[in-house]
Amino acid sequence: MSLPVVDYLKLPEGEDPYLEGHKCTKCNSIFLGERNVCSNCFSRESMEPIKLNNKGKLYSYSIVFRSFPGIDVPYISAIVDLEGGGTVKGNLINCDPDPDKIKFDMPVEVVFDDALGRKDSEGNSYISYFFKPIS
Amino acid sequence: MSDVYVLGVDMIKFGRFPDRTVPDLGAEAALLALDDAGLTIDKMEAFYCGNLGQANAMVGQRILQEIGQTGIPVVNCSNACATGATAFREAWTSIKAGLYDVVLAVGVEQMGTGLLGGSGGGAGIPKEGLLGSGTMPAVFAEAGMEHSRQYGTTFEQFAKISVKNHHHSTMNPKARYQIETPLDEVMNAEMISYPNTKLMCSVNVDGAAAAVLVSEKKAKELGMGRSVRVKASILTSDPYQERDLVMPDVNSCTRKAAKEAYEMAGLGAEDIDLVELHDCFATAEMLHYENLGLCEDGEAGRLIDEGEVELGGRVPVNVSGGLLSKGHPLGATGIANIYEVCTHLRGEAGERQVEGAKIGLTHVIGLGSACGIHILEKA
Ligand SMILES: [Zn+2]
């Protein structure tokens, strides 16, 4: 059994994985992770969980050539605005790490896969999410 | 409320001092600032000390153990890369409040090596390189690419900022490096996180800077000769922005601080003769030209292309060499940039002097986020 890499990645049994946001019903701000109070409009008890869309557009990025020891490079660190709201950060895969090939606003989809073989100290494997260009 | 003045200010030459300690570096800067003010430690009524690396280890008190234990209140503060500016501002606040007439502020840091930052610690598995990058070069690259997205800013334009700041540092004997880096050298240096090459990342160094702040009454009593008036002291945190959780925001806290600082000083950006801003990465400096109102939105690329922010230009930025070449000892940076501006206002900056400088602005950002801005005027 694999575990979710972050608490906003949900793995419901018998259903597709998805990313969960928490939306303020007063001001429509969307947050990742649970919270009690909206940091935009300060309202309390207005947060409700929502399923974030799996389609989005590339907002910004960097191509990482130097990282911490043991981390494979290069990779594209991408910030993606999801359709219907919510912004998430992750690796952009299936795309050359070349600024000429990476276009702002290029459509991407969120895909779920094993977390690059990384395991925790107890040997558990993890499911992560990635962004993939939609051709 | 009386105005507050910087009576003495100084910094040590930034570098690598593995055989020294944090209190030792801070003590050296404190003594330099006291000498500059012509005062001794027993005249200080309070001490605000900024340091990050040993934030829980009473650095301020350990500095006093090296230079004089007079029993004054010591406040140790930590506010990411805005730590030094925060210590200075706390000193300013205490005089503004009428509590004290003579106060010491020190910022000091001893740095490790390698990349700063990292994404998603905590339980489970490492997230770096899995959920993008949390390294500082990547985070600030993403912020720079947001500018590229809006205005078509190019890799070459970002690189020119680094050429400029390295050039400025050749005239600053207290900078870590005094080395020219031509454009092709900057662009062909090791790529760390596109578009930031190694020469577009700030230099990890050890350093310390200190200031003696006094009330107007005290400044008049001691002689205003070389003192510098603090026209504005502003600290902000990051207001809510929709991408906050994945993209630390250095823009809105800077814009808010700049607006408040110009209001407090009764001045506009057009009145500023020189700026020391937070160029932790070349991409960051580009954003702050607009955030500080040095130009209209979308004009930052033109500013660097046309040399307006070079020494001799319309509004020279980071004539000290900036964090990119002078170096970035996190907790010391916010007072070191105040030292730089004061040195120009006093007409003591030598080869790199901004001619006729009367008003200058300092800016730092602590990611997470805190923004500190000070506007200083020749008294
Ligand atoms: Zn709300």
Short mmCIF file of C-alpha atoms in Angstrom, two decimals, chain B residues 181-307:
data_model
loop_
_atom_site.label_atom_id
_atom_site.label_comp_id
_atom_site.label_asym_id
_atom_site.label_seq_id
_atom_site.Cartn_x
_atom_site.Cartn_y
_atom_site.Cartn_z
CA THR B 181 32.15 39.71 -14.21
CA PRO B 182 31.40 40.47 -17.88
CA LEU B 183 28.00 39.50 -19.29
CA ASP B 184 29.18 36.35 -21.07
CA GLU B 185 30.87 35.16 -17.90
CA VAL B 186 27.67 35.66 -15.88
CA MET B 187 25.50 33.95 -18.50
CA ASN B 188 27.92 31.04 -19.01
CA ALA B 189 28.52 30.40 -15.32
CA GLU B 190 27.09 27.18 -13.88
CA MET B 191 23.31 27.27 -14.18
CA ILE B 192 21.86 26.78 -10.71
CA SER B 193 18.15 27.36 -11.31
CA TYR B 194 17.21 28.88 -14.65
CA PRO B 195 17.48 31.81 -15.13
CA ASN B 196 19.82 32.22 -12.13
CA THR B 197 23.42 31.15 -12.79
CA LYS B 198 25.93 30.83 -9.99
CA LEU B 199 27.04 34.45 -10.49
CA MET B 200 23.42 35.58 -10.16
CA CYS B 201 23.08 34.13 -6.64
CA SER B 202 24.06 36.04 -3.51
CA VAL B 203 27.32 35.13 -1.84
CA ASN B 204 27.19 33.23 1.45
CA VAL B 205 29.54 35.10 3.78
CA ASP B 206 30.06 35.89 7.44
CA GLY B 207 29.51 39.47 8.44
CA ALA B 208 28.35 42.01 10.96
CA ALA B 209 27.16 45.60 10.91
CA ALA B 210 26.09 47.97 13.68
CA ALA B 211 24.50 51.36 14.23
CA VAL B 212 24.13 53.80 17.11
CA LEU B 213 20.76 55.54 16.99
CA VAL B 214 20.01 58.68 18.95
CA SER B 215 17.10 61.03 19.62
CA GLU B 216 17.02 64.51 18.11
CA LYS B 217 17.83 65.99 21.50
CA LYS B 218 20.93 63.82 21.80
CA ALA B 219 21.99 64.46 18.21
CA LYS B 220 21.88 68.21 18.80
CA GLU B 221 23.79 67.82 22.05
CA LEU B 222 26.52 65.70 20.45
CA GLY B 223 26.75 67.64 17.21
CA MET B 224 24.88 66.85 14.01
CA GLY B 225 28.03 66.85 11.85
CA ARG B 226 27.92 63.38 10.32
CA SER B 227 24.55 62.23 11.59
CA VAL B 228 21.87 60.90 9.28
CA ARG B 229 18.15 61.42 9.81
CA VAL B 230 15.84 58.40 9.64
CA LYS B 231 12.97 59.76 7.55
CA ALA B 232 11.01 56.51 7.49
CA SER B 233 11.17 53.09 9.10
CA ILE B 234 8.65 50.54 7.88
CA LEU B 235 8.17 46.84 8.42
CA THR B 236 5.46 44.78 6.70
CA SER B 237 4.43 41.16 6.44
CA ASP B 238 2.97 39.60 3.32
CA PRO B 239 -0.69 40.42 2.70
CA TYR B 240 -2.85 37.57 1.37
CA GLN B 241 -2.20 36.63 -2.26
CA GLU B 242 -3.85 33.74 -4.06
CA ARG B 243 -0.60 31.88 -4.88
CA ASP B 244 0.99 32.38 -1.42
CA LEU B 245 1.08 28.73 -0.46
CA VAL B 246 3.26 27.68 -3.37
CA MET B 247 4.94 30.92 -4.35
CA PRO B 248 6.31 33.02 -1.49
CA ASP B 249 5.39 36.59 -2.29
CA VAL B 250 8.13 39.23 -2.15
CA ASN B 251 6.21 41.79 -4.17
CA SER B 252 3.11 42.83 -2.26
CA CYS B 253 4.92 43.24 1.08
CA THR B 254 7.53 45.42 -0.67
CA ARG B 255 4.91 47.54 -2.45
CA LYS B 256 3.04 48.04 0.81
CA ALA B 257 6.24 48.97 2.66
CA ALA B 258 7.38 51.35 -0.09
CA LYS B 259 4.05 53.16 -0.15
CA GLU B 260 4.05 53.55 3.64
CA ALA B 261 7.71 54.61 3.71
CA TYR B 262 7.23 57.35 1.08
CA GLU B 263 4.17 58.56 3.01
CA MET B 264 6.04 58.65 6.31
CA ALA B 265 8.97 60.48 4.74
CA GLY B 266 6.74 62.85 2.81
CA LEU B 267 8.73 61.97 -0.29
CA GLY B 268 8.30 60.13 -3.56
CA ALA B 269 10.46 57.62 -5.39
CA GLU B 270 11.69 60.48 -7.60
CA ASP B 271 13.38 62.05 -4.55
CA ILE B 272 15.60 59.05 -3.88
CA ASP B 273 19.27 59.47 -4.87
CA LEU B 274 20.42 55.90 -4.25
CA VAL B 275 18.94 52.54 -3.27
CA GLU B 276 20.34 49.47 -1.55
CA LEU B 277 17.78 46.75 -2.22
CA HIS B 278 17.52 43.02 -1.57
CA ASP B 279 19.29 41.42 -4.55
CA CYS B 280 19.47 37.95 -3.00
CA PHE B 281 19.25 36.80 -6.63
CA ALA B 282 19.52 38.79 -9.86
CA THR B 283 15.88 37.91 -10.58
CA ALA B 284 14.83 39.52 -7.29
CA GLU B 285 16.47 42.87 -8.00
CA MET B 286 14.50 43.18 -11.25
CA LEU B 287 11.19 42.88 -9.36
CA HIS B 288 12.08 45.50 -6.79
CA TYR B 289 12.76 48.30 -9.32
CA GLU B 290 9.02 48.29 -9.89
CA ASN B 291 8.01 47.34 -6.36
CA LEU B 292 9.90 50.37 -5.00
CA GLY B 293 8.46 52.65 -7.67
CA LEU B 294 11.84 53.38 -9.30
CA CYS B 295 10.00 52.90 -12.60
CA GLU B 296 6.54 52.06 -13.91
CA ASP B 297 5.44 48.43 -13.97
CA GLY B 298 6.96 46.68 -16.97
CA GLU B 299 9.88 49.13 -17.23
CA ALA B 300 12.41 47.24 -15.10
CA GLY B 301 14.12 45.59 -18.06
CA ARG B 302 14.57 48.97 -19.71
CA LEU B 303 16.05 50.40 -16.51
CA ILE B 304 18.88 47.89 -16.50
CA ASP B 305 19.32 48.02 -20.31
CA GLU B 306 19.71 51.80 -20.27
CA GLY B 307 22.01 51.98 -17.26
#
